[in-house]
Tab-separated table of C-alpha atoms and ligand atoms in Angstrom:
chain	number	residue	atom	x	y	z
A	1	MET	CA	12.792	19.207	22.341
A	2	SER	CA	11.868	16.407	20.133
A	3	LYS	CA	12.314	12.800	21.699
A	4	THR	CA	13.417	9.804	20.099
A	5	ILE	CA	10.747	7.371	18.853
A	6	GLY	CA	11.102	4.088	19.245
A	7	PHE	CA	9.709	1.442	16.678
A	8	GLY	CA	8.942	-2.212	17.389
A	9	ILE	CA	8.428	-4.300	14.155
A	10	VAL	CA	5.823	-7.490	14.212
A	11	GLY	CA	6.717	-9.749	11.423
A	12	ALA	CA	10.214	-10.535	10.278
A	13	GLY	CA	9.486	-11.493	6.527
A	14	LEU	CA	10.268	-9.687	3.320
A	15	ILE	CA	9.118	-6.325	4.051
A	16	ALA	CA	10.337	-5.982	7.802
A	17	PRO	CA	13.876	-4.806	6.321
A	18	PHE	CA	12.379	-2.314	4.579
A	19	HIS	CA	10.639	-0.820	7.800
A	20	LEU	CA	14.026	-1.319	9.476
A	21	ASN	CA	15.985	0.387	6.998
A	22	ALA	CA	13.142	3.313	6.897
A	23	VAL	CA	13.496	3.854	10.736
A	24	LYS	CA	17.165	3.968	10.356
A	25	ASP	CA	16.975	6.602	7.563
A	26	SER	CA	14.444	8.635	9.627
A	27	VAL	CA	15.275	11.638	11.956
A	28	GLY	CA	14.254	10.742	15.327
A	29	GLY	CA	13.157	7.360	14.852
A	30	LYS	CA	14.951	4.414	16.578
A	31	ALA	CA	14.192	0.542	15.899
A	32	ILE	CA	14.030	-1.132	19.343
A	33	GLY	CA	13.266	-4.669	18.459
A	34	ILE	CA	11.479	-7.273	16.300
A	35	PHE	CA	8.734	-10.167	17.036
A	36	ASP	CA	7.975	-13.052	14.700
A	37	VAL	CA	6.208	-16.422	15.498
A	38	CYS	CA	9.249	-17.931	13.939
A	39	VAL	CA	12.189	-17.100	15.955
A	40	GLU	CA	14.873	-17.692	13.623
A	41	ARG	CA	13.544	-14.983	11.424
A	42	SER	CA	13.342	-12.351	14.114
A	43	GLN	CA	16.748	-13.600	15.309
A	44	GLN	CA	18.215	-13.070	11.669
A	45	MET	CA	16.756	-9.544	11.400
A	46	ALA	CA	17.840	-8.480	15.041
A	47	ASP	CA	21.442	-9.786	13.891
A	48	LYS	CA	21.372	-7.727	10.809
A	49	PHE	CA	19.941	-4.435	12.393
A	50	GLY	CA	21.460	-4.753	15.657
A	51	ILE	CA	18.087	-4.861	17.635
A	52	LYS	CA	16.188	-7.005	20.226
A	53	VAL	CA	14.481	-9.949	19.620
A	54	TYR	CA	11.093	-10.162	21.483
A	55	SER	CA	9.628	-13.820	22.504
A	56	SER	CA	6.058	-12.477	22.277
A	57	LEU	CA	4.105	-9.649	21.159
A	58	ASN	CA	2.865	-8.811	24.847
A	59	GLN	CA	6.847	-8.550	25.542
A	60	MET	CA	7.187	-5.630	22.851
A	61	LEU	CA	4.077	-4.233	23.955
A	62	ASP	CA	5.272	-3.897	27.519
A	63	ASP	CA	8.553	-2.251	26.251
A	64	LYS	CA	8.161	1.506	27.256
A	65	ASP	CA	10.818	2.140	24.768
A	66	VAL	CA	8.445	1.129	21.877
A	67	HIS	CA	6.098	4.137	20.826
A	68	VAL	CA	5.356	2.634	17.474
A	69	VAL	CA	4.470	-0.889	16.428
A	70	CYS	CA	4.809	-1.598	12.565
A	71	VAL	CA	2.767	-4.219	11.632
A	72	ALA	CA	4.357	-6.440	8.783
A	73	THR	CA	2.439	-9.825	9.523
A	74	PRO	CA	0.377	-11.450	6.506
A	75	ASN	CA	-2.385	-9.372	5.192
A	76	HIS	CA	-5.207	-11.574	6.898
A	77	LEU	CA	-3.310	-11.093	10.277
A	78	HIS	CA	-3.101	-7.374	10.769
A	79	LYS	CA	-6.047	-6.958	13.026
A	80	ASP	CA	-5.095	-8.717	16.101
A	81	THR	CA	-1.891	-6.924	16.459
A	82	VAL	CA	-3.288	-3.565	15.683
A	83	ILE	CA	-5.904	-3.934	18.428
A	84	ALA	CA	-3.550	-5.348	20.986
A	85	ALA	CA	-0.853	-2.582	20.453
A	86	ALA	CA	-3.787	0.273	20.434
A	87	ALA	CA	-4.590	-1.274	23.815
A	88	LYS	CA	-1.087	-0.766	25.130
A	89	GLY	CA	-1.100	2.657	24.117
A	90	LYS	CA	1.303	2.479	21.058
A	91	HIS	CA	0.901	4.106	17.697
A	92	VAL	CA	0.685	1.928	14.867
A	93	LEU	CA	1.782	1.844	11.300
A	94	THR	CA	0.239	-1.299	9.426
A	95	GLU	CA	1.177	-2.568	6.122
A	96	LYS	CA	-1.322	-2.720	3.463
A	97	PRO	CA	-4.089	-3.825	3.040
A	98	PRO	CA	-5.280	-2.809	6.471
A	99	ALA	CA	-7.309	-5.827	6.641
A	100	MET	CA	-9.584	-8.296	4.474
A	101	SER	CA	-12.997	-6.743	5.237
A	102	LEU	CA	-14.283	-3.103	5.864
A	103	ALA	CA	-15.587	-4.438	9.314
A	104	GLU	CA	-12.150	-5.285	10.278
A	105	THR	CA	-10.816	-2.055	9.286
A	106	ASP	CA	-13.548	-0.184	11.167
A	107	GLU	CA	-12.983	-2.183	14.310
A	108	MET	CA	-9.180	-1.077	14.021
A	109	ILE	CA	-9.919	2.308	13.477
A	110	ALA	CA	-12.326	2.404	16.253
A	111	ALA	CA	-9.775	0.725	18.794
A	112	CYS	CA	-6.933	3.491	17.717
A	113	GLU	CA	-9.395	6.240	18.360
A	114	LYS	CA	-10.511	4.978	21.683
A	115	ALA	CA	-6.953	4.605	22.567
A	116	GLY	CA	-5.841	8.005	21.391
A	117	VAL	CA	-3.151	6.497	19.264
A	118	LYS	CA	-2.140	7.234	15.812
A	119	PHE	CA	-2.947	4.750	12.884
A	120	GLY	CA	-1.363	4.879	9.851
A	121	CYS	CA	-0.793	2.676	6.585
A	122	PHE	CA	2.140	2.140	4.366
A	123	VAL	CA	0.511	2.901	1.198
A	124	GLN	CA	3.888	4.590	0.512
A	125	CYS	CA	3.345	5.296	-3.085
A	126	ARG	CA	1.385	8.343	-2.216
A	127	THR	CA	4.422	10.031	-1.124
A	128	ARG	CA	6.192	9.764	-4.688
A	129	LYS	CA	6.993	13.329	-5.789
A	130	ALA	CA	5.243	12.470	-8.993
A	131	ILE	CA	1.909	11.770	-7.369
A	132	GLN	CA	2.300	14.570	-4.912
A	133	ALA	CA	2.641	17.048	-8.446
A	134	ILE	CA	-0.421	15.131	-9.821
A	135	LYS	CA	-2.485	15.491	-6.849
A	136	LYS	CA	-1.725	19.468	-6.485
A	137	ALA	CA	-2.372	19.977	-10.280
A	138	ILE	CA	-5.732	18.368	-9.792
A	139	ALA	CA	-6.558	20.647	-6.760
A	140	GLU	CA	-5.493	23.648	-8.876
A	141	GLY	CA	-7.948	22.459	-11.629
A	142	ARG	CA	-4.927	22.311	-14.236
A	143	PHE	CA	-6.480	18.949	-15.620
A	144	GLY	CA	-9.717	20.802	-16.304
A	145	THR	CA	-12.500	18.228	-16.458
A	146	MET	CA	-11.054	14.878	-15.395
A	147	LEU	CA	-11.906	12.431	-18.273
A	148	HIS	CA	-9.522	9.156	-17.340
A	149	ALA	CA	-7.502	7.932	-14.494
A	150	ASP	CA	-5.847	4.757	-15.212
A	151	ALA	CA	-3.638	2.193	-13.334
A	152	TYR	CA	-1.232	-0.265	-15.407
A	153	MET	CA	0.694	-2.999	-13.159
A	154	LYS	CA	2.178	-5.290	-15.682
A	155	TRP	CA	4.553	-7.283	-13.189
A	156	PHE	CA	6.080	-10.878	-13.065
A	157	ARG	CA	6.476	-13.062	-10.088
A	158	PRO	CA	7.664	-16.538	-10.550
A	159	GLN	CA	5.574	-19.623	-9.490
A	160	SER	CA	8.106	-19.989	-6.515
A	161	TYR	CA	6.917	-16.892	-5.017
A	162	TYR	CA	3.529	-18.182	-4.276
A	163	THR	CA	4.571	-21.555	-2.822
A	164	SER	CA	7.428	-19.946	-0.915
A	165	ASP	CA	5.078	-19.424	2.325
A	166	GLY	CA	1.699	-20.587	3.006
A	167	TRP	CA	-0.138	-17.538	2.852
A	168	ARG	CA	1.016	-16.505	-0.583
A	169	GLY	CA	-0.927	-19.001	-2.259
A	170	GLN	CA	-4.062	-18.254	-0.560
A	171	LYS	CA	-6.835	-16.278	-1.814
A	172	GLN	CA	-8.231	-15.949	1.730
A	173	SER	CA	-5.043	-14.550	3.171
A	174	GLY	CA	-5.017	-11.656	0.699
A	175	SER	CA	-2.639	-12.869	-1.595
A	176	GLY	CA	-4.477	-12.443	-5.072
A	177	VAL	CA	-2.749	-9.658	-7.250
A	178	THR	CA	-5.739	-7.281	-6.714
A	179	VAL	CA	-5.591	-6.945	-2.858
A	180	ALA	CA	-1.724	-7.862	-2.632
A	181	GLN	CA	0.540	-5.879	-5.109
A	182	GLY	CA	-2.159	-4.049	-7.024
A	183	PHE	CA	-3.527	-2.254	-3.620
A	184	HIS	CA	-1.007	0.254	-4.009
A	185	TYR	CA	-1.974	1.367	-7.574
A	186	ILE	CA	-5.739	1.349	-6.669
A	187	ASP	CA	-5.122	3.375	-3.936
A	188	LEU	CA	-3.071	5.838	-5.901
A	189	LEU	CA	-6.329	6.102	-8.191
A	190	GLN	CA	-8.703	6.557	-5.289
A	191	TYR	CA	-6.245	9.142	-3.750
A	192	ILE	CA	-6.121	11.224	-6.640
A	193	ALA	CA	-9.210	10.774	-8.479
A	194	GLY	CA	-11.657	9.195	-5.928
A	195	PRO	CA	-14.131	8.599	-4.681
A	196	ALA	CA	-15.240	5.795	-6.877
A	197	ALA	CA	-18.958	5.336	-7.868
A	198	LYS	CA	-18.982	2.100	-9.594
A	199	VAL	CA	-16.444	-0.741	-10.279
A	200	GLU	CA	-16.632	-3.870	-12.919
A	201	ALA	CA	-13.730	-6.338	-12.774
A	202	LYS	CA	-12.731	-9.679	-14.300
A	203	MET	CA	-10.284	-11.602	-12.664
A	204	THR	CA	-8.325	-14.834	-13.769
A	205	ASN	CA	-5.319	-16.853	-13.647
A	206	ILE	CA	-3.052	-16.729	-16.619
A	207	GLY	CA	0.207	-17.675	-15.300
A	208	HIS	CA	0.529	-19.700	-12.136
A	209	PRO	CA	-1.067	-23.024	-12.525
A	210	GLY	CA	-2.451	-24.649	-9.516
A	211	ILE	CA	-2.485	-21.502	-7.469
A	212	MET	CA	-5.833	-20.774	-6.426
A	213	LEU	CA	-6.060	-17.155	-6.841
A	214	GLU	CA	-6.204	-14.358	-9.626
A	215	ASP	CA	-2.717	-13.223	-10.939
A	216	ASP	CA	-4.482	-10.999	-13.668
A	217	VAL	CA	-7.431	-8.601	-13.304
A	218	ILE	CA	-8.780	-6.062	-15.687
A	219	ALA	CA	-11.324	-3.606	-13.981
A	220	HIS	CA	-13.079	-0.507	-14.918
A	221	ILE	CA	-13.981	2.219	-12.523
A	222	GLU	CA	-16.579	5.005	-12.846
A	223	TYR	CA	-15.482	7.815	-10.457
A	224	ALA	CA	-18.050	10.253	-8.607
A	225	ASN	CA	-16.210	13.221	-10.565
A	226	GLY	CA	-17.620	11.794	-13.915
A	227	ALA	CA	-14.093	10.405	-15.078
A	228	ARG	CA	-13.522	6.687	-16.043
A	229	GLY	CA	-10.472	4.657	-15.644
A	230	VAL	CA	-8.885	1.249	-16.644
A	231	VAL	CA	-7.093	-0.954	-14.117
A	232	GLN	CA	-4.631	-3.737	-15.435
A	233	LEU	CA	-3.080	-5.666	-12.691
A	234	SER	CA	-1.089	-8.846	-13.252
A	235	THR	CA	2.050	-10.768	-11.829
A	236	ALA	CA	2.052	-13.148	-15.015
A	237	LEU	CA	3.722	-10.629	-17.415
A	238	TRP	CA	7.439	-11.671	-17.711
A	239	PRO	CA	9.767	-9.862	-17.100
A	240	GLY	CA	7.540	-7.328	-15.405
A	241	THR	CA	7.614	-3.543	-16.334
A	242	ASP	CA	7.170	-0.517	-14.475
A	243	ILE	CA	3.857	0.382	-13.206
A	244	ARG	CA	1.714	3.243	-14.891
A	245	ILE	CA	-0.599	6.041	-13.727
A	246	GLU	CA	-2.123	7.910	-16.269
A	247	ILE	CA	-4.496	11.124	-15.806
A	248	ASN	CA	-6.291	12.793	-18.682
A	249	GLY	CA	-8.185	15.727	-18.492
A	250	THR	CA	-9.775	18.262	-20.829
A	251	ASP	CA	-6.737	20.612	-20.219
A	252	GLY	CA	-3.732	18.290	-19.506
A	253	THR	CA	-2.147	14.754	-19.244
A	254	ALA	CA	0.234	13.460	-16.692
A	255	ILE	CA	1.840	9.903	-16.750
A	256	MET	CA	3.714	8.456	-14.065
A	257	VAL	CA	6.141	5.503	-14.870
A	258	GLY	CA	7.516	3.802	-11.922
A	259	GLU	CA	8.065	6.913	-9.881
A	260	THR	CA	9.329	9.081	-12.825
A	261	MET	CA	7.060	11.922	-14.532
A	262	HIS	CA	7.103	10.586	-18.161
A	263	THR	CA	4.480	12.954	-19.399
A	264	TRP	CA	3.472	16.335	-18.026
A	265	LYS	CA	1.560	18.338	-20.412
A	266	PHE	CA	-1.014	21.264	-19.571
A	267	ARG	CA	-2.681	23.794	-22.052
A	268	ASP	CA	-1.696	26.218	-19.173
A	269	SER	CA	2.064	25.622	-19.049
A	270	ARG	CA	3.829	27.212	-16.144
A	271	PRO	CA	7.401	27.870	-15.302
A	272	GLU	CA	7.465	25.081	-12.777
A	273	ASP	CA	6.449	22.429	-15.268
A	274	GLU	CA	9.965	22.131	-16.615
A	275	GLN	CA	11.232	20.949	-12.835
A	276	ILE	CA	8.250	18.788	-12.508
A	277	SER	CA	8.708	16.974	-15.712
A	278	LYS	CA	12.088	16.043	-14.637
A	279	ILE	CA	10.642	14.229	-11.410
A	280	GLY	CA	12.009	10.726	-10.686
A	281	ASN	CA	14.918	8.367	-11.366
A	282	ALA	CA	14.663	5.799	-13.736
A	283	SER	CA	17.128	3.748	-12.179
A	284	GLN	CA	15.199	3.422	-8.814
A	285	ALA	CA	13.525	-0.136	-8.872
A	286	THR	CA	9.737	-0.192	-7.946
A	287	GLY	CA	8.882	-3.633	-7.817
A	288	ALA	CA	8.087	-4.832	-11.320
A	289	GLY	CA	10.234	-7.848	-11.508
A	290	GLY	CA	10.529	-9.252	-7.908
A	291	ALA	CA	9.033	-8.656	-4.714
A	292	ALA	CA	12.139	-7.245	-3.100
A	293	ASP	CA	13.101	-5.312	-6.051
A	294	LEU	CA	12.324	-2.163	-4.274
A	295	GLY	CA	13.598	0.969	-2.582
A	296	HIS	CA	12.951	2.143	0.870
A	297	ALA	CA	12.562	5.602	0.398
A	298	ASP	CA	8.778	5.981	0.161
A	299	HIS	CA	8.522	3.882	3.428
A	300	THR	CA	11.106	6.214	5.005
A	301	VAL	CA	8.622	9.319	4.292
A	302	VAL	CA	5.635	7.386	6.026
A	303	VAL	CA	8.258	6.591	9.046
A	304	GLN	CA	9.153	10.314	9.295
A	305	ASN	CA	5.955	11.441	9.017
A	306	MET	CA	5.008	9.285	12.066
A	307	VAL	CA	8.017	10.450	14.096
A	308	ASP	CA	7.111	14.273	13.618
A	309	SER	CA	3.348	14.080	14.092
A	310	ILE	CA	4.142	12.393	17.399
A	311	ASN	CA	6.701	14.896	18.363
A	312	THR	CA	4.517	18.144	17.061
A	313	GLY	CA	1.135	16.483	17.575
A	314	ALA	CA	0.156	17.138	14.142
A	315	ALA	CA	-2.167	14.445	12.321
A	316	ILE	CA	-0.474	11.796	10.288
A	317	VAL	CA	-0.874	12.395	6.362
A	318	ILE	CA	-2.041	8.770	5.618
A	319	PRO	CA	-4.235	7.741	8.308
A	320	VAL	CA	-5.920	4.158	7.800
A	321	ALA	CA	-9.378	5.913	7.694
A	322	ALA	CA	-8.049	7.595	4.288
A	323	VAL	CA	-7.168	4.302	3.004
A	324	ARG	CA	-10.676	2.455	3.716
A	325	PRO	CA	-11.963	3.845	0.519
A	326	SER	CA	-9.258	2.010	-1.597
A	327	LEU	CA	-10.094	-1.415	0.303
A	328	GLU	CA	-13.689	-0.723	-0.336
A	329	ILE	CA	-12.778	-0.647	-4.283
A	330	VAL	CA	-10.789	-3.450	-4.050
A	331	LEU	CA	-13.393	-5.597	-2.146
A	332	ALA	CA	-16.028	-4.192	-5.091
A	333	MET	CA	-13.551	-5.620	-7.642
A	334	TYR	CA	-13.910	-8.976	-5.915
A	335	GLN	CA	-17.612	-8.856	-5.670
A	336	SER	CA	-18.003	-7.636	-9.361
A	337	ALA	CA	-15.725	-10.596	-10.566
A	338	LYS	CA	-17.641	-13.080	-8.573
A	339	TYR	CA	-21.177	-12.157	-9.386
A	340	ASN	CA	-20.348	-11.132	-12.863
A	341	LYS	CA	-21.880	-7.453	-12.481
A	342	PRO	CA	-20.891	-3.853	-11.816
A	343	ILE	CA	-20.821	-2.882	-8.184
A	344	SER	CA	-21.749	0.394	-7.005
A	345	MET	CA	-20.496	2.105	-3.838
A	346	PRO	CA	-20.934	2.115	-1.042
A	347	ILE	CA	-20.488	-1.838	-0.623
A	348	LYS	CA	-21.080	-4.276	2.306
A	349	ASP	CA	-18.618	-6.777	3.183
A	350	ASP	CA	-19.223	-10.309	1.569
A	351	LEU	CA	-16.445	-12.794	3.051
A	352	SER	CA	-17.546	-15.353	0.573
A	353	VAL	CA	-15.402	-13.795	-2.026
A	354	TRP	CA	-12.424	-14.949	-0.249
B	401	LIG	N1	4.073	-1.905	1.104
B	401	LIG	C1	4.627	-2.470	0.225
B	401	LIG	O1	5.261	-2.085	-0.529
B	401	LIG	C2	4.581	-4.003	0.719
B	401	LIG	C3	5.654	-4.856	0.018
B	401	LIG	C4	5.575	-6.289	0.261
B	401	LIG	C5	4.772	-6.564	1.359
B	401	LIG	N2	3.903	-5.730	1.967
B	401	LIG	C6	3.118	-6.187	3.034
B	401	LIG	O2	3.675	-6.511	4.393
B	401	LIG	C7	3.004	-7.403	5.040
B	401	LIG	C8	3.936	-8.742	5.096
B	401	LIG	O3	4.261	-9.069	3.851
B	401	LIG	P1	5.800	-10.005	3.617
B	401	LIG	O4	5.834	-10.036	2.130
B	401	LIG	O5	6.827	-9.415	4.485
B	401	LIG	O6	5.211	-11.463	4.180
B	401	LIG	P2	6.231	-12.431	4.822
B	401	LIG	O7	5.560	-13.933	4.531
B	401	LIG	O8	7.364	-12.379	4.147
B	401	LIG	O9	6.519	-11.972	6.179
B	401	LIG	C9	5.615	-12.106	7.237
B	401	LIG	C10	5.911	-12.613	8.603
B	401	LIG	O10	5.098	-12.461	9.523
B	401	LIG	C11	5.243	-13.725	10.407
B	401	LIG	N3	4.122	-13.671	11.165
B	401	LIG	C12	3.045	-14.366	10.782
B	401	LIG	N4	1.977	-14.386	11.822
B	401	LIG	C13	2.574	-13.774	12.707
B	401	LIG	C14	2.371	-13.332	13.955
B	401	LIG	N5	0.932	-13.613	14.648
B	401	LIG	N6	2.919	-12.543	14.773
B	401	LIG	C15	4.117	-12.077	14.355
B	401	LIG	N7	4.748	-12.551	13.091
B	401	LIG	C16	3.763	-13.171	12.258
B	401	LIG	C17	5.725	-14.729	9.293
B	401	LIG	O11	6.466	-15.534	10.356
B	401	LIG	C18	6.626	-14.192	8.503
B	401	LIG	O12	7.865	-14.083	9.109
B	401	LIG	C19	1.772	-8.045	4.116
B	401	LIG	O13	0.619	-7.280	4.518
B	401	LIG	C20	2.067	-7.465	2.763
B	401	LIG	O14	1.188	-6.896	1.934
B	401	LIG	C21	3.870	-4.361	1.557
């Protein structure tokens, strides 16, 4: 019989309610408690969701009702929590990016492997139906030879977003648009069209004066399969429009806008194409104009998969090991922008990019 899987959340900021709502909507998952270094934030979230407040991370990790720890702290702080949770035998779901370097990511993966716990990542956009349809069509060869795989994220965040919390305005905390918001869409390209062979990127700040990080990047990816792609990421483009993922091959084109399949055309048209071309719901917000302007349905799929995989013993579908190549592309973009040259894979960490 399936057991109820308890979740503890670390970090009670913007994304925490998305985790808590996802657990609430899951079948077999139950939110147990929350820990934040800021007690008022934990208390507020606990009151809203009817869960416990822990006074320390260790208190959460000692709670036998907690089976999974969701890490929702700033980008540069994931590692210590992940390693502590694994050491206490808890499964872990970390927010993206997993960490700020490949070495830290590898350390976390190794710690979870050693402890025999599952280690997943909230790159929840992978679960969108349109992305799954594109992934399947690629596996079936429907695109023919892949030519282009592009991501466009033309979003807007006001100046106040970057000054609202210390870490949000700091490049070394992982708040630049490439590793923060853009991570999802680089991850989608890697998931669909990767691995990448070479990247080149130009980064700048065009809309947030005095904030010492890039809010705009234009990059080029050469994939190992011979395709090429453009990546445009920005938080400076008012009012912000839905992201676009565009895949073009010799035999087909697919374009996802937000979570909606905007274009789905193949030389070998099939009966199922009519349904696939209707995927999505144009009214579902996907983050273009504000950080909280987002649904939690994709997070729910990730949480549900963790619950099911603990109960069945099956592997989780988005382990951090499968997200590492996306982080590598992101880090290569920072290196390319810093040294003004293309960067080939594999790369070595270069912490001076921060
Ligand atoms: N998957 C998504 O779509 C998505 C969207 C937004 C943010 N995120 C990710 O979620 C994470 C958190 O982002 P956010 O926007 O919620 O940030 P936030 O600043 O709103 O919240 C972070 C919280 O962590 C707390 N905190 C800091 N250090 C801590 C520690 N050592 N232990 C416990 N709590 C600690 C802070 O007090 C704060 O309340 C980041 O990794 C971010 O990239 C993901």
